[in-house]
Structure formats: C-alpha cells, structure tokens
Amino acid sequence: MEIKPQKTARRPMYAAALAAAASAAVLTGCGTAGEVAIEGDGPTPVAQQITVITDTTPDTTETTARKTELILDGDMVVETERPPQVMGLIPPVTDPSDELQLEGEATVCPAYQNENESARLRGLMDADRLIAGFEKAGYSLAETDVWLNLPEMDLQAALLDKDANVMVLFYDGSADEYGESCETVLRRSLAGFEPAIRDWGANAKVRDAVGEHRAVFVDINKYGEMTEEAAEKIANNVTEMIP
Amino acid sequence: MNFTLHLTEACNMNCAYCTREKRAVRMSEEVLDAACDLAFAEGSRAGLCFFGGEPLLERGLIQRAVSRCADLSRKTRKPVQYRMTTNGTLLDDEFLALALRENIEIGLSFDGTAQDIARHYADGRGTMAVLEAKAKALLRVQPHCYAMMTIAPQAAGKTAESVKYLYQLGFRRITMTPAYGFRVSWDDSTLALLMQQLREIAAFWSACILQGDAFYFSPLDAKIRECITGSQPAERCHLGFRQMPVTPDGKIYACTQFIGDADYCLGDVFRGLDREKQRELARRDAAPDSCRECALRPRCTNSCGCLNRLETGDERRVSPMQCSYERALIELADAAADRLYAAAPQRFAKRYQ
C-alpha cells in the first residue's frame, strides 16, 4: 500500500455518455422550463460565465420537505436510490441535487443533500475576497457585520436586533428546498424592503428595532468563482446604499 | 441546525475496530434540553441524530428529546428530523413503536455474516445470533433502513457473503467502509482480498439493478454518482457545518473525530456556536499536500479531515491504506458502471439522472 498520486484519470464511458445525453436535451429545448430570469443590471463578464438553467418543476406527487438531511453518524451516506415506498411510513425523498448537472454549471455538492448548506460553505470560503472587494470600494465589513446563517428567509426574524450595518447571505438561487426555487422565495421575502435585484443576487434595506441595515444576498450560481472584479462590483452596488 | 447527540459514552459492545473510549458518562437532562433548544434556534429546521456509545442505553433521553422537540416544533413551526445509529442489540418492540410514531430513522451497524468476527459484546460474546432477529424486526417497521457495515481486515474475506446476506435479509440500502484507525492493520494482502470481494459484490449489485431492484450499495453508488455529477467528495467533509456532535458535557465540536480537541470545539449548547471559529474551519485548505497533483483528487475522500485524523492523526494527511483503497475503488466502480451502462443504458440513466 502506498500513497501514489495519479498523473491522469480516465473519463469513464458512462459519464461521457450521460453528459452527452444531457447536452442534447438542452439543445432540443428540454430542461429550460425553470430558467431564472435576472432583472436589474445588464450582464457582466462574470455573469456571462455561467448560464443558469434549471429544470426544477416541482413534482407534487412527492414531498420535498426534508432536504436538510441529517446523516447517520458513523458513516457518510449518499442517497441515490429512492427508498421503497411503504404506505403510512416514510415519505419518499427527492433530492434535486441528485439530478445530472450540465457541464459548466456551478457545482453544488450533492452529498450535502442541501444546496444552500453547500452554498453557504462555498460563500464563506469566498468571504475574504468579498471583504477585499468591499475594502476596495471604500467600505470595511467590520466585525459587527453579520454573515447570515443558511436560508433564513424570514428576514425580519433573522435580522431582528442585530447590531450590524451590512449582512451577507450566500445562497443557491436554483435550489428548491422549499418546493420552489430559492430565487422565488427570496424575491417574495424581499418584497417591502426596497430590494435591488442584481445580476449577482440582490440587496435591500432592512429596518428593525435597532436601525437600518443593508442585507446582501449573493447567489453562488451567478458569480461562479468569486473573482476580484465580481467582489468589487457587489461592493459598489451595495455601498451605493450605505450612508 | 443538525446535531449528533452523544447521549452516553457507554456501550454494551466492544468492537474490535472501535476507537472510542467507553465510559459510564451520560448526557444530563439539562444539556439535552439546551441542545434541543439550540437545534431550533437557527435555520429553517432541526435535526437530531442519537448516538453514543450506544444510544439505546439512554432511551429515556431519546424520549425526552422527542417530547421537547415536539413542543419546540409546534412553537417555532419548524420541522424536526431524527436519526439514530445503533448496534441494534437493545432494539425492542417498544422502541420500534416510538421510532415508527416519531419517525426516527434507524441506521443499524451490522456487518452481516462477518458480525461475530469484530462485533462482540463487552464480555466477548458474539452478537450475530441476537442481531439477526433484531434486524428482521427493524425491517418490518422501517423497510428502507440502512445496514451500515464496517469491514475489518480480518473480516475482508466475508465482505461479499455479508452483503448478499444483508440483501437477502431485506436491506436495500447498505453502506460499507473499511475499518480505519489505530485498532486495525491493513496490508497489501487484506486490501487485495477486500477488492476481490468488492468485484464480486459489483457483479451482484449489477444483477440486482438489471432485474429492476433499487439496491443501493454506498461504495459503488457514491463513486459513480460523483463522477456523473462532477461533485467532489472533497466537499463532503462537513467539518463544523452540516452536523456537529454534542458531547455529554454539552460541548459542540466540529466532528466526532475531533471530540476533546479544544482547537475544534465550537462552543457549547448553553452559549451557542462560535461563528468565527466556524468560518475559520470553512476557510481551511483541506487538500493534503500529497494529493494536490493527483488526477483522482476530485473523486477521492482525501480532504475528509475526520477520516485523515482517524488514520494519521493529522487532518491534512492521508494514509497509504486510504489512498490505495480509493484508487482501487474508483477503478472498480467505473468498470462496473461501464458494464452496467453498456448492458442497460436507459436503466442506468434513469438510476443516476
């Protein structure tokens, strides 16, 4: 037994074949029913790197209520097959992240079985670049600024009494943990908060008992990799609203 | 928020590969209540995995948690999910009724016909005779439940037989991992034996799928799916994020492998999580230096800090066993998938799309 890094890796026939089949489906127009429409600023080079195409038509015959799968400790469980349906016992679970992903699409981690958890993790890994982008735009994300937890879409509850000027949440707009896309949920949640829908997500003013905050919602699907340019653009958009 | 609750450090078994120290230490009701409260305090849902030691030694705590969470769920209008990993020896009709009523999904640690090779009671007696009846009772209540196999080197030659036995018993979701850690010692011959067994399992697994059976076997299915989706098991390590262990004294750690290490303590159930420490963990560069240039890195578990720690004592260092096993498994899974795809492309596509 030895540690032996491999110089090359074969692409298996099955993976290539399924990828080709998926591309063909897109070219023929299948799979575009859930395309996310982006309002606001025109496309930027960053936004153009990724075309967000989803086919997330909810299957109303099955529950989608348990996407934040708790795992059994002692093993890492990746569910692939639907469990057998047993009347009156456990509802079948569907996982949108189990779907084949198009090449070039921003990757979420199916093993999390919760795209927003993965999105948050990815976002936090990119946080340093976002902070740098804000600094370049003349604003420091101070320690009191809050990095929001998961898709806490009840904004007033999530932000209530937080002593912060700017709050940031990374999310996956195409995830449908709620039976509809997070993009839809977010827009509904933002109604009444003067939201500005951006090509990287959205930002809004939120008022609570403490005062006025700027909430920043960054869709990991829309920037792909957080480049310096993307971070600066986000920062510029948001700092316009910072007094 | 998801927590793994270590209800007790005691266990009625002493498995040959288990690295956990057994002590008569149990979680207090006060800690349990605070853990339940914290699980509901953030996020859109709550999840509790009952764990130990052996969690069924503390079934009173499980009942208390379920009762408290029912109240919290009603008040917060957040759903709650329960799971439990158990050695199964203490399962009885009363608990299975609770599991059915409260939807506690049970994962049964069961090594199949290899059970008595490594999984003994604390006094050395084998557990196979007891467990078969318990497994059948569990399957009647939860037909979809997981059988979770851990294969020690001395049991490698029985792996295929065990998988077929579990399948015939009724399990359709079987996870399997080699035993890792300081209590086992793999070498070239035992690893070769394990891979030969996995080839036999792959043929059995293919035959099941071709006859339309929804048989899930984690080593093969995970590697195939990850190759298709492009997802990286490297991202799978949820260290400090997805699900955190709570120890009997109420401390919250990044992962069960890090319990007791102050550097990986993320707070406690009374004061909550240290978010800054969580962020530090998220930012860490998890890839071991030895794996950076490896073409298989995206498909390998090399950056699972918990596994690395168990094997080498270092979060960022893989072991020769892990590297050898992962390389062989990827090759084997791809070959099995290619054959399956060639034999039944539509069935294959349906399974993985």
PDB file of C-alpha atoms in Angstrom, chain A residues 1-15 17-18 21-22 64-84 86 88-91 97-101 107-113 117-118 120-122 124-125 127-128 131 143 145-147 149-152 177-178, chain B residues 2-4 42-45 47-49 51 81-85 100 103 105 107 141 143-144 146 148 173 175-176 186-188 191 214 216 221 224-225 227-231 235-238 241-243 256 275 279 282-283 290 293-296 299 318-321 323-324 327 334 337-338 341-342 348-349 351-353:
ATOM      1  CA  MET A   1       0.000   0.000   0.000  1.00  0.00           C
ATOM      2  CA  GLU A   2       1.332   3.416  -0.868  1.00  0.00           C
ATOM      3  CA  ILE A   3       0.340   6.979  -1.495  1.00  0.00           C
ATOM      4  CA  LYS A   4       0.517   7.217  -5.262  1.00  0.00           C
ATOM      5  CA  PRO A   5      -0.819  10.364  -6.941  1.00  0.00           C
ATOM      6  CA  GLN A   6      -2.171   9.644 -10.407  1.00  0.00           C
ATOM      7  CA  LYS A   7      -0.979  11.685 -13.366  1.00  0.00           C
ATOM      8  CA  THR A   8      -4.064  11.012 -15.445  1.00  0.00           C
ATOM      9  CA  ALA A   9      -7.622   9.891 -14.884  1.00  0.00           C
ATOM     10  CA  ARG A  10      -9.741   8.095 -17.441  1.00  0.00           C
ATOM     11  CA  ARG A  11     -13.150   9.558 -18.152  1.00  0.00           C
ATOM     12  CA  PRO A  12     -15.466   6.563 -17.950  1.00  0.00           C
ATOM     13  CA  MET A  13     -17.759   5.771 -20.854  1.00  0.00           C
ATOM     14  CA  TYR A  14     -20.901   6.051 -18.743  1.00  0.00           C
ATOM     15  CA  ALA A  15     -20.108   9.566 -17.544  1.00  0.00           C
ATOM     16  CA  ALA A  17     -22.438   9.222 -22.431  1.00  0.00           C
ATOM     17  CA  LEU A  18     -24.719  10.737 -19.808  1.00  0.00           C
ATOM     18  CA  ALA A  21     -27.298  12.973 -23.429  1.00  0.00           C
ATOM     19  CA  ALA A  22     -27.807  15.915 -21.111  1.00  0.00           C
ATOM     20  CA  THR A  64     -39.584  17.812  -0.863  1.00  0.00           C
ATOM     21  CA  ALA A  65     -39.785  18.746   2.750  1.00  0.00           C
ATOM     22  CA  ARG A  66     -36.673  17.058   4.086  1.00  0.00           C
ATOM     23  CA  LYS A  67     -33.756  18.253   2.048  1.00  0.00           C
ATOM     24  CA  THR A  68     -31.623  19.150   5.027  1.00  0.00           C
ATOM     25  CA  GLU A  69     -30.843  15.526   5.522  1.00  0.00           C
ATOM     26  CA  LEU A  70     -29.485  14.588   8.861  1.00  0.00           C
ATOM     27  CA  ILE A  71     -26.844  11.948   8.349  1.00  0.00           C
ATOM     28  CA  LEU A  72     -26.222   8.895  10.411  1.00  0.00           C
ATOM     29  CA  ASP A  73     -23.096   9.325  12.393  1.00  0.00           C
ATOM     30  CA  GLY A  74     -20.534   6.646  11.793  1.00  0.00           C
ATOM     31  CA  ASP A  75     -20.815   6.707   8.053  1.00  0.00           C
ATOM     32  CA  MET A  76     -21.185   9.134   5.219  1.00  0.00           C
ATOM     33  CA  VAL A  77     -24.408   8.396   3.469  1.00  0.00           C
ATOM     34  CA  VAL A  78     -25.109   9.432  -0.074  1.00  0.00           C
ATOM     35  CA  GLU A  79     -28.604   8.570  -1.066  1.00  0.00           C
ATOM     36  CA  THR A  80     -29.005   7.579  -4.666  1.00  0.00           C
ATOM     37  CA  GLU A  81     -31.955   5.305  -4.924  1.00  0.00           C
ATOM     38  CA  ARG A  82     -35.313   6.347  -3.684  1.00  0.00           C
ATOM     39  CA  PRO A  83     -36.290   4.225  -0.747  1.00  0.00           C
ATOM     40  CA  PRO A  84     -39.075   1.771  -1.386  1.00  0.00           C
ATOM     41  CA  VAL A  86     -44.208   1.984   2.246  1.00  0.00           C
ATOM     42  CA  GLY A  88     -48.048   5.081   6.075  1.00  0.00           C
ATOM     43  CA  LEU A  89     -44.395   5.055   6.940  1.00  0.00           C
ATOM     44  CA  ILE A  90     -41.692   7.202   5.440  1.00  0.00           C
ATOM     45  CA  PRO A  91     -42.461   9.501   2.543  1.00  0.00           C
ATOM     46  CA  SER A  97     -29.079  17.755  -6.336  1.00  0.00           C
ATOM     47  CA  ASP A  98     -29.277  14.144  -7.439  1.00  0.00           C
ATOM     48  CA  GLU A  99     -30.075  15.388 -10.931  1.00  0.00           C
ATOM     49  CA  LEU A 100     -27.432  15.302 -13.587  1.00  0.00           C
ATOM     50  CA  GLN A 101     -25.701  18.641 -13.793  1.00  0.00           C
ATOM     51  CA  THR A 107     -21.454  22.760  -8.965  1.00  0.00           C
ATOM     52  CA  VAL A 108     -23.253  22.126  -5.747  1.00  0.00           C
ATOM     53  CA  CYS A 109     -22.357  19.233  -3.566  1.00  0.00           C
ATOM     54  CA  PRO A 110     -24.990  16.504  -3.734  1.00  0.00           C
ATOM     55  CA  ALA A 111     -23.574  14.880  -0.650  1.00  0.00           C
ATOM     56  CA  TYR A 112     -24.883  17.718   1.419  1.00  0.00           C
ATOM     57  CA  GLN A 113     -28.377  16.984   0.131  1.00  0.00           C
ATOM     58  CA  GLU A 117     -25.704  24.488   3.053  1.00  0.00           C
ATOM     59  CA  SER A 118     -23.197  23.893   0.309  1.00  0.00           C
ATOM     60  CA  ARG A 120     -23.102  28.880   2.413  1.00  0.00           C
ATOM     61  CA  LEU A 121     -19.911  26.915   2.793  1.00  0.00           C
ATOM     62  CA  ARG A 122     -18.710  27.988  -0.609  1.00  0.00           C
ATOM     63  CA  LEU A 124     -17.744  31.563   3.429  1.00  0.00           C
ATOM     64  CA  MET A 125     -14.715  30.279   1.601  1.00  0.00           C
ATOM     65  CA  ALA A 127     -15.666  35.681   2.076  1.00  0.00           C
ATOM     66  CA  ASP A 128     -12.133  37.019   2.142  1.00  0.00           C
ATOM     67  CA  ILE A 131     -14.289  41.592   2.099  1.00  0.00           C
ATOM     68  CA  GLU A 143     -16.663  42.673  12.870  1.00  0.00           C
ATOM     69  CA  ASP A 145     -21.310  42.895  10.311  1.00  0.00           C
ATOM     70  CA  VAL A 146     -23.249  39.679  10.220  1.00  0.00           C
ATOM     71  CA  TRP A 147     -22.850  36.714   7.910  1.00  0.00           C
ATOM     72  CA  ASN A 149     -26.950  31.647   8.554  1.00  0.00           C
ATOM     73  CA  LEU A 150     -28.484  29.426   5.913  1.00  0.00           C
ATOM     74  CA  PRO A 151     -31.601  30.427   4.036  1.00  0.00           C
ATOM     75  CA  GLU A 152     -33.223  32.336   6.836  1.00  0.00           C
ATOM     76  CA  GLU A 177     -35.644  23.231  -0.758  1.00  0.00           C
ATOM     77  CA  TYR A 178     -38.965  24.888  -0.202  1.00  0.00           C
TER      78      TYR A 178
ATOM     79  CA  ASN B   2     -28.307  19.472  12.939  1.00  0.00           C
ATOM     80  CA  PHE B   3     -26.668  17.898  15.954  1.00  0.00           C
ATOM     81  CA  THR B   4     -25.354  14.451  16.721  1.00  0.00           C
ATOM     82  CA  GLU B  42     -31.236  28.782  13.976  1.00  0.00           C
ATOM     83  CA  GLY B  43     -32.026  27.608  10.496  1.00  0.00           C
ATOM     84  CA  SER B  44     -35.275  26.541   8.986  1.00  0.00           C
ATOM     85  CA  ARG B  45     -35.425  23.092  10.563  1.00  0.00           C
ATOM     86  CA  GLY B  47     -32.216  17.610  13.122  1.00  0.00           C
ATOM     87  CA  LEU B  48     -31.018  15.290  15.846  1.00  0.00           C
ATOM     88  CA  CYS B  49     -29.024  12.112  15.377  1.00  0.00           C
ATOM     89  CA  PHE B  51     -25.592   8.477  19.001  1.00  0.00           C
ATOM     90  CA  GLN B  81     -35.951  15.148  11.825  1.00  0.00           C
ATOM     91  CA  TYR B  82     -34.491  12.319  13.877  1.00  0.00           C
ATOM     92  CA  ARG B  83     -31.999   9.625  13.104  1.00  0.00           C
ATOM     93  CA  MET B  84     -30.160   7.137  15.206  1.00  0.00           C
ATOM     94  CA  THR B  85     -27.150   4.929  14.695  1.00  0.00           C
ATOM     95  CA  LEU B 100     -42.388   4.490  13.926  1.00  0.00           C
ATOM     96  CA  ASN B 103     -40.186   8.869  12.501  1.00  0.00           C
ATOM     97  CA  GLU B 105     -34.823   6.761  11.040  1.00  0.00           C
ATOM     98  CA  GLY B 107     -29.188   3.007  10.829  1.00  0.00           C
ATOM     99  CA  VAL B 141     -41.046  -1.270  10.733  1.00  0.00           C
ATOM    100  CA  PRO B 143     -38.060  -1.447   5.316  1.00  0.00           C
ATOM    101  CA  HIS B 144     -35.853   1.271   3.868  1.00  0.00           C
ATOM    102  CA  TYR B 146     -29.655   1.356   6.328  1.00  0.00           C
ATOM    103  CA  MET B 148     -24.018   0.010   7.971  1.00  0.00           C
ATOM    104  CA  ARG B 173     -29.583   0.323   1.454  1.00  0.00           C
ATOM    105  CA  THR B 175     -23.261   1.312   3.371  1.00  0.00           C
ATOM    106  CA  MET B 176     -19.799  -0.128   3.709  1.00  0.00           C
ATOM    107  CA  TRP B 186      -4.441  -3.386   6.721  1.00  0.00           C
ATOM    108  CA  ASP B 187      -1.738  -4.731   4.439  1.00  0.00           C
ATOM    109  CA  ASP B 188      -1.432  -5.489   0.739  1.00  0.00           C
ATOM    110  CA  LEU B 191      -6.643  -4.949   0.820  1.00  0.00           C
ATOM    111  CA  ALA B 214     -33.464  -0.469  -6.166  1.00  0.00           C
ATOM    112  CA  TYR B 216     -28.066   0.936  -3.082  1.00  0.00           C
ATOM    113  CA  ASP B 221     -23.099   4.217  -5.985  1.00  0.00           C
ATOM    114  CA  ILE B 224     -20.447   6.597  -9.832  1.00  0.00           C
ATOM    115  CA  ARG B 225     -22.766   9.414  -8.915  1.00  0.00           C
ATOM    116  CA  CYS B 227     -18.319  11.050 -11.425  1.00  0.00           C
ATOM    117  CA  ILE B 228     -21.556  11.844 -13.251  1.00  0.00           C
ATOM    118  CA  THR B 229     -22.446  14.964 -11.337  1.00  0.00           C
ATOM    119  CA  GLY B 230     -18.921  16.293 -11.075  1.00  0.00           C
ATOM    120  CA  SER B 231     -19.415  16.744  -7.377  1.00  0.00           C
ATOM    121  CA  GLU B 235     -16.536  18.888  -0.407  1.00  0.00           C
ATOM    122  CA  ARG B 236     -18.306  16.229   1.537  1.00  0.00           C
ATOM    123  CA  CYS B 237     -16.427  16.830   4.732  1.00  0.00           C
ATOM    124  CA  HIS B 238     -18.900  18.886   6.645  1.00  0.00           C
ATOM    125  CA  PHE B 241     -21.057  22.839   9.440  1.00  0.00           C
ATOM    126  CA  ARG B 242     -23.603  20.350   8.414  1.00  0.00           C
ATOM    127  CA  GLN B 243     -23.909  18.315  11.545  1.00  0.00           C
ATOM    128  CA  THR B 256     -16.842  13.270  16.171  1.00  0.00           C
ATOM    129  CA  ARG B 275     -19.309  31.575  14.362  1.00  0.00           C
ATOM    130  CA  ARG B 279     -15.643  30.441   9.460  1.00  0.00           C
ATOM    131  CA  ALA B 282     -14.632  26.715   6.360  1.00  0.00           C
ATOM    132  CA  ARG B 283     -11.709  28.675   5.010  1.00  0.00           C
ATOM    133  CA  SER B 290       0.387  14.641  -1.226  1.00  0.00           C
ATOM    134  CA  GLU B 293      -1.398  16.954  -8.211  1.00  0.00           C
ATOM    135  CA  CYS B 294      -3.388  13.733  -8.259  1.00  0.00           C
ATOM    136  CA  ALA B 295      -5.809  13.421 -11.157  1.00  0.00           C
ATOM    137  CA  LEU B 296      -8.196  11.428  -8.970  1.00  0.00           C
ATOM    138  CA  ARG B 299     -13.208  11.810  -6.756  1.00  0.00           C
ATOM    139  CA  VAL B 318      -3.906  10.723   4.072  1.00  0.00           C
ATOM    140  CA  SER B 319      -2.777   7.195   4.842  1.00  0.00           C
ATOM    141  CA  PRO B 320      -1.401   4.683   2.322  1.00  0.00           C
ATOM    142  CA  MET B 321      -4.438   2.490   3.011  1.00  0.00           C
ATOM    143  CA  CYS B 323      -5.065   6.228  -0.989  1.00  0.00           C
ATOM    144  CA  SER B 324      -4.755   2.626  -2.154  1.00  0.00           C
ATOM    145  CA  ARG B 327      -7.718   4.365  -6.208  1.00  0.00           C
ATOM    146  CA  ASP B 334     -16.086   2.842 -13.100  1.00  0.00           C
ATOM    147  CA  ALA B 337     -20.737   1.254 -14.183  1.00  0.00           C
ATOM    148  CA  ASP B 338     -19.415   0.996 -17.731  1.00  0.00           C
ATOM    149  CA  TYR B 341     -24.354   1.218 -18.872  1.00  0.00           C
ATOM    150  CA  ALA B 342     -23.449  -0.970 -21.854  1.00  0.00           C
ATOM    151  CA  PHE B 348     -28.596   3.212 -15.919  1.00  0.00           C
ATOM    152  CA  ALA B 349     -29.557   6.732 -16.961  1.00  0.00           C
ATOM    153  CA  ARG B 351     -30.941   5.429 -11.916  1.00  0.00           C
ATOM    154  CA  TYR B 352     -28.403   8.232 -11.967  1.00  0.00           C
ATOM    155  CA  GLN B 353     -30.257  11.109 -13.543  1.00  0.00           C
TER     156      GLN B 353
END
